[in-house]
């Protein structure tokens, strides 16, 4: 699909030299829902079109981002040939934590897929095709990297045994529920099809009370859930992925936080971006 963004330039005296090549683009980009009749222009107006290249809808992007890691992880879990030494082909690990990790990982991505289909109200139009390669490259490679080590036949279980595994599991589950609660709260903020922006506030669900302290609790919970997964598997690549995700999430959260502060004059001052009182 090719989408053209329409640029409007209100040039009232539109005598542009025939030889002119560079225009002064002091124009504003039209929003999708604006109609010609109501535009604040005189009798003449010029439109400039920009080709944004091939585009995909956000739903498609989210789904491809999530299906990849799900399938890739399972390939390692089932010890498909050519991954580990042939004698391990199609064998299954004797450690309970390896199975638990697989359940958690799969659950995480299935949850995301279902949320994309049934919970999110995605307001952006589309995203450039080339972004999908970047995003999927990142998600798919890190899933493969983590899966390789967790499902490795020589994987060693966590140092503190069952207690450590359980602790990680509870942290992770708690954050998954929190994350889901936030997504539901964000969904309810916005009537279907509308583009109004509102400040998200805590609701009756205790998991959303963290909205008093941070602007992007969905990211806080996501980081928490990865920390839980790290504790549970005690695996260096997982810890590394958690760190990278935390940095990335902080960048997004700060951006979102700043735009909230700019957009709403009555924005709660107690809130930080992602970590209460810290970041
Ligand atoms: N480059 C960046 O700065 C940046 C930032 C965030 C995410 N991303 C991309 O998005 C992906 C993951 O981000 P994400 O899962 O957090 O999804 P997201 O694209 O940031 O958001 C998903 C949906 O929730 C809606 N929403 C959130 N807050 C809202 C509010 N206060 N009021 C009304 N609607 C609201 C969003 O609508 P609205 O768009 O209207 O808020 C959007 O429809 C990544 O793969 C990344 O590529 C990029
Ligand atoms: C996560 O929260 C931020 C801030 O409220 C929001 O912009 C973003 O869209 C949310 N992500 C999802 C998937 O809802
Ligand atoms: C939490 O939310 C973010 C974005 O809002 C999403 O990308 C992520 O997969 C979710 N994490 C968990 C643990 O469900």
PDB file of N, CA and C in Angstrom, residues 3-10 27-41 45-50 52 195:
ATOM      1  N   UNK A   3       0.992   5.199   0.639  1.00  0.00           N
ATOM      2  CA  UNK A   3       0.239   6.272   1.274  1.00  0.00           C
ATOM      3  C   UNK A   3       0.915   7.585   0.918  1.00  0.00           C
ATOM      4  N   UNK A   4       0.133   8.545   0.579  1.00  0.00           N
ATOM      5  CA  UNK A   4       0.699   9.852   0.293  1.00  0.00           C
ATOM      6  C   UNK A   4       0.263  10.821   1.368  1.00  0.00           C
ATOM      7  N   UNK A   5       1.218  11.469   1.959  1.00  0.00           N
ATOM      8  CA  UNK A   5       0.881  12.489   2.953  1.00  0.00           C
ATOM      9  C   UNK A   5       0.660  13.789   2.211  1.00  0.00           C
ATOM     10  N   UNK A   6      -0.343  14.482   2.612  1.00  0.00           N
ATOM     11  CA  UNK A   6      -0.672  15.718   1.915  1.00  0.00           C
ATOM     12  C   UNK A   6      -0.102  16.901   2.683  1.00  0.00           C
ATOM     13  N   UNK A   7       0.617  17.720   2.006  1.00  0.00           N
ATOM     14  CA  UNK A   7       1.163  18.919   2.621  1.00  0.00           C
ATOM     15  C   UNK A   7       0.400  20.123   2.083  1.00  0.00           C
ATOM     16  N   UNK A   8       0.041  20.984   2.991  1.00  0.00           N
ATOM     17  CA  UNK A   8      -0.688  22.165   2.573  1.00  0.00           C
ATOM     18  C   UNK A   8       0.177  23.390   2.782  1.00  0.00           C
ATOM     19  N   UNK A   9       0.225  24.197   1.773  1.00  0.00           N
ATOM     20  CA  UNK A   9       0.925  25.457   1.931  1.00  0.00           C
ATOM     21  C   UNK A   9      -0.062  26.561   1.626  1.00  0.00           C
ATOM     22  N   UNK A  10      -0.304  27.407   2.609  1.00  0.00           N
ATOM     23  CA  UNK A  10      -1.258  28.484   2.344  1.00  0.00           C
ATOM     24  C   UNK A  10      -0.524  29.630   1.681  1.00  0.00           C
ATOM     25  N   UNK A  27       5.042  24.903   5.858  1.00  0.00           N
ATOM     26  CA  UNK A  27       3.691  24.410   5.713  1.00  0.00           C
ATOM     27  C   UNK A  27       3.352  23.519   6.880  1.00  0.00           C
ATOM     28  N   UNK A  28       2.095  23.123   6.919  1.00  0.00           N
ATOM     29  CA  UNK A  28       1.758  22.169   7.973  1.00  0.00           C
ATOM     30  C   UNK A  28       1.232  20.892   7.353  1.00  0.00           C
ATOM     31  N   UNK A  29       1.549  19.796   8.030  1.00  0.00           N
ATOM     32  CA  UNK A  29       1.146  18.502   7.514  1.00  0.00           C
ATOM     33  C   UNK A  29      -0.311  18.264   7.893  1.00  0.00           C
ATOM     34  N   UNK A  30      -1.127  17.945   6.896  1.00  0.00           N
ATOM     35  CA  UNK A  30      -2.548  17.734   7.163  1.00  0.00           C
ATOM     36  C   UNK A  30      -2.780  16.433   7.907  1.00  0.00           C
ATOM     37  N   UNK A  31      -3.758  16.473   8.810  1.00  0.00           N
ATOM     38  CA  UNK A  31      -4.123  15.235   9.487  1.00  0.00           C
ATOM     39  C   UNK A  31      -5.128  14.475   8.630  1.00  0.00           C
ATOM     40  N   UNK A  32      -5.192  13.175   8.853  1.00  0.00           N
ATOM     41  CA  UNK A  32      -6.038  12.318   8.010  1.00  0.00           C
ATOM     42  C   UNK A  32      -7.497  12.763   7.962  1.00  0.00           C
ATOM     43  N   UNK A  33      -8.000  13.287   9.103  1.00  0.00           N
ATOM     44  CA  UNK A  33      -9.432  13.538   9.152  1.00  0.00           C
ATOM     45  C   UNK A  33      -9.821  14.936   8.659  1.00  0.00           C
ATOM     46  N   UNK A  34      -8.842  15.765   8.265  1.00  0.00           N
ATOM     47  CA  UNK A  34      -9.173  17.097   7.807  1.00  0.00           C
ATOM     48  C   UNK A  34      -9.796  17.064   6.414  1.00  0.00           C
ATOM     49  N   UNK A  35     -10.798  17.905   6.212  1.00  0.00           N
ATOM     50  CA  UNK A  35     -11.416  17.945   4.893  1.00  0.00           C
ATOM     51  C   UNK A  35     -11.190  19.314   4.250  1.00  0.00           C
ATOM     52  N   UNK A  36     -11.125  19.312   2.930  1.00  0.00           N
ATOM     53  CA  UNK A  36     -10.771  20.508   2.178  1.00  0.00           C
ATOM     54  C   UNK A  36     -11.661  21.710   2.516  1.00  0.00           C
ATOM     55  N   UNK A  37     -12.959  21.454   2.637  1.00  0.00           N
ATOM     56  CA  UNK A  37     -13.922  22.527   2.840  1.00  0.00           C
ATOM     57  C   UNK A  37     -13.618  23.390   4.051  1.00  0.00           C
ATOM     58  N   UNK A  38     -13.103  22.775   5.104  1.00  0.00           N
ATOM     59  CA  UNK A  38     -12.919  23.518   6.341  1.00  0.00           C
ATOM     60  C   UNK A  38     -11.499  24.048   6.514  1.00  0.00           C
ATOM     61  N   UNK A  39     -10.654  23.878   5.506  1.00  0.00           N
ATOM     62  CA  UNK A  39      -9.272  24.341   5.650  1.00  0.00           C
ATOM     63  C   UNK A  39      -9.204  25.868   5.627  1.00  0.00           C
ATOM     64  N   UNK A  40      -8.370  26.443   6.474  1.00  0.00           N
ATOM     65  CA  UNK A  40      -8.279  27.897   6.554  1.00  0.00           C
ATOM     66  C   UNK A  40      -7.450  28.486   5.420  1.00  0.00           C
ATOM     67  N   UNK A  41      -7.943  28.361   4.190  1.00  0.00           N
ATOM     68  CA  UNK A  41      -7.189  28.906   3.061  1.00  0.00           C
ATOM     69  C   UNK A  41      -8.069  29.854   2.275  1.00  0.00           C
ATOM     70  N   UNK A  45      -4.843  27.408  -3.027  1.00  0.00           N
ATOM     71  CA  UNK A  45      -4.020  26.661  -2.088  1.00  0.00           C
ATOM     72  C   UNK A  45      -3.215  25.646  -2.885  1.00  0.00           C
ATOM     73  N   UNK A  46      -1.999  25.397  -2.449  1.00  0.00           N
ATOM     74  CA  UNK A  46      -1.193  24.378  -3.127  1.00  0.00           C
ATOM     75  C   UNK A  46      -0.996  23.195  -2.203  1.00  0.00           C
ATOM     76  N   UNK A  47      -1.073  22.043  -2.776  1.00  0.00           N
ATOM     77  CA  UNK A  47      -0.834  20.846  -1.997  1.00  0.00           C
ATOM     78  C   UNK A  47       0.455  20.190  -2.452  1.00  0.00           C
ATOM     79  N   UNK A  48       1.205  19.720  -1.525  1.00  0.00           N
ATOM     80  CA  UNK A  48       2.419  18.988  -1.866  1.00  0.00           C
ATOM     81  C   UNK A  48       2.274  17.582  -1.343  1.00  0.00           C
ATOM     82  N   UNK A  49       2.620  16.638  -2.170  1.00  0.00           N
ATOM     83  CA  UNK A  49       2.473  15.241  -1.783  1.00  0.00           C
ATOM     84  C   UNK A  49       3.850  14.649  -1.561  1.00  0.00           C
ATOM     85  N   UNK A  50       3.963  13.854  -0.537  1.00  0.00           N
ATOM     86  CA  UNK A  50       5.225  13.181  -0.321  1.00  0.00           C
ATOM     87  C   UNK A  50       4.997  11.680  -0.294  1.00  0.00           C
ATOM     88  N   UNK A  52       5.636   8.283   0.967  1.00  0.00           N
ATOM     89  CA  UNK A  52       6.255   7.723   2.170  1.00  0.00           C
ATOM     90  C   UNK A  52       6.788   6.312   1.940  1.00  0.00           C
ATOM     91  N   UNK A 195      -9.541   9.890  18.187  1.00  0.00           N
ATOM     92  CA  UNK A 195      -8.116  10.167  18.354  1.00  0.00           C
ATOM     93  C   UNK A 195      -7.871  11.123  19.511  1.00  0.00           C
TER      94      UNK A 195
END
